[in-house]
């Protein structure tokens, strides 16, 4: 019997993405898998049920039916990444069912325990190793790309001025000055987007490697006279720094922040609260009418004044704290996510089953729960569990 891949509608409040788009269906059916989509799952992203059917998927009228029939469930937000509604799905999952999607595995401890308790095999896409072979599965990068782009549009919509320099019969308009702090995937996309709109752009990152990337996009790299030791881990992610470092960084970044019109912050350290890089005093030095878009809001924010999920104004400076920007570009975000998750699933799918015992890093490093246990060493460490599950015991 063919393995059925189920795609439920996302239930996180305001979530408009869908894990699989119609164009991605043939890649799965072509390998002998069946696809079962909950009715209306793609509607908010602009993918009607008729398109899924045309591409070879079946649709199910209820969520329960998708969970009951499918051997593999694909979601954007699995229960760990869906704090408000995810628990409802835990009850629908059954032993040995495979769940793939974002899961917040390092912080959503209760959800990880609950999934282990249901004996579900959960793969968390956040844990994908950043190796070139896995690039086509890198959903975090895809979503960061969308966020970086959308952050600039959000800023532009709030900003009372134009981005490019313009010489008109009515006089010359000065270009907007944009500063992007954190030049990873989202930051670089924000830099590229702001440049395309004609702004004068500066970028800063703790990782020295980011300088060349910032400059290659036509932006200026902000150099801070501050020593960073081991700014980067083996996976290319930034490492957490000392309190003293962050204090010095704030001091030195102050002038660049005060001089910009639009500040976009994206700095993150995996599994940790985002570092606070912009203090209240730094915002006070920004000119009224300036705009901050804090893409780290979901992780607590890079700006001390950010309120996650809200837009606030302080002394004439507007501070946006969006928590789910990719959902505001649901069509493209879903298209990219679907490609990533399909590549991931097909990478693990061999001989009619999803392979979980291989030593290859992609499957091994993303597998979080299996057989009643939390099996992932990083997640076990984050939960304060012993390094390996006790034989026969429960996590
Ligand atoms: P991220 O979302 O974890 O962090 C965003 C950025 O914030 C990073 O560039 C980080 O260095 C920066 N940052 C953290 N603390 C900071 C601080 N105190 N001050 C200033 N900046 C700070 O990172 P990301 O966007 O996911 O990517 C991180 C790196 O991984 C990048 O070099 C990226 O190119 C690389 N990457 C590699 C692959 C691959 O090889 N397959 C895929 C994606 C990303």
mmCIF file with all atom_site columns, C-alpha atoms in Angstrom, residues 19 42 78 81 91 95-96 104 106-107 124 141 175-176 196 198 215 221 226 233 271 282 297 305 368 381:
data_model
loop_
_atom_site.group_PDB
_atom_site.id
_atom_site.type_symbol
_atom_site.label_atom_id
_atom_site.label_alt_id
_atom_site.label_comp_id
_atom_site.label_asym_id
_atom_site.label_entity_id
_atom_site.label_seq_id
_atom_site.pdbx_PDB_ins_code
_atom_site.Cartn_x
_atom_site.Cartn_y
_atom_site.Cartn_z
_atom_site.occupancy
_atom_site.B_iso_or_equiv
_atom_site.pdbx_formal_charge
_atom_site.auth_seq_id
_atom_site.auth_comp_id
_atom_site.auth_asym_id
_atom_site.auth_atom_id
_atom_site.pdbx_PDB_model_num
ATOM 1  C CA . UNK A 1 19  ? 3.150  22.975 3.951  1.00 0.00 ? 19  UNK A CA 1
ATOM 2  C CA . UNK A 1 42  ? -4.072 26.100 0.769  1.00 0.00 ? 42  UNK A CA 1
ATOM 3  C CA . UNK A 1 78  ? 3.999  21.200 14.122 1.00 0.00 ? 78  UNK A CA 1
ATOM 4  C CA . UNK A 1 81  ? 5.715  25.773 16.801 1.00 0.00 ? 81  UNK A CA 1
ATOM 5  C CA . UNK A 1 91  ? -4.217 13.902 20.274 1.00 0.00 ? 91  UNK A CA 1
ATOM 6  C CA . UNK A 1 95  ? 2.326  5.784  17.224 1.00 0.00 ? 95  UNK A CA 1
ATOM 7  C CA . UNK A 1 96  ? 4.940  5.487  14.459 1.00 0.00 ? 96  UNK A CA 1
ATOM 8  C CA . UNK A 1 104 ? 10.866 24.841 17.969 1.00 0.00 ? 104 UNK A CA 1
ATOM 9  C CA . UNK A 1 106 ? 15.040 23.571 21.610 1.00 0.00 ? 106 UNK A CA 1
ATOM 10 C CA . UNK A 1 107 ? 12.454 25.633 23.443 1.00 0.00 ? 107 UNK A CA 1
ATOM 11 C CA . UNK A 1 124 ? 12.286 19.378 13.145 1.00 0.00 ? 124 UNK A CA 1
ATOM 12 C CA . UNK A 1 141 ? 16.703 30.106 4.954  1.00 0.00 ? 141 UNK A CA 1
ATOM 13 C CA . UNK A 1 175 ? 17.745 58.969 -0.090 1.00 0.00 ? 175 UNK A CA 1
ATOM 14 C CA . UNK A 1 176 ? 16.684 56.976 2.947  1.00 0.00 ? 176 UNK A CA 1
ATOM 15 C CA . UNK A 1 196 ? 16.848 47.851 -5.103 1.00 0.00 ? 196 UNK A CA 1
ATOM 16 C CA . UNK A 1 198 ? 17.319 53.039 -3.924 1.00 0.00 ? 198 UNK A CA 1
ATOM 17 C CA . UNK A 1 215 ? 29.791 44.741 0.445  1.00 0.00 ? 215 UNK A CA 1
ATOM 18 C CA . UNK A 1 221 ? 29.902 47.351 6.296  1.00 0.00 ? 221 UNK A CA 1
ATOM 19 C CA . UNK A 1 226 ? 35.401 45.399 19.327 1.00 0.00 ? 226 UNK A CA 1
ATOM 20 C CA . UNK A 1 233 ? 30.147 27.995 15.293 1.00 0.00 ? 233 UNK A CA 1
ATOM 21 C CA . UNK A 1 271 ? 18.065 28.168 20.766 1.00 0.00 ? 271 UNK A CA 1
ATOM 22 C CA . UNK A 1 282 ? 19.798 54.376 21.297 1.00 0.00 ? 282 UNK A CA 1
ATOM 23 C CA . UNK A 1 297 ? 10.821 39.920 17.835 1.00 0.00 ? 297 UNK A CA 1
ATOM 24 C CA . UNK A 1 305 ? 11.457 48.571 23.173 1.00 0.00 ? 305 UNK A CA 1
ATOM 25 C CA . UNK A 1 368 ? 13.742 14.707 17.621 1.00 0.00 ? 368 UNK A CA 1
ATOM 26 C CA . UNK A 1 381 ? 20.574 18.798 26.457 1.00 0.00 ? 381 UNK A CA 1
#
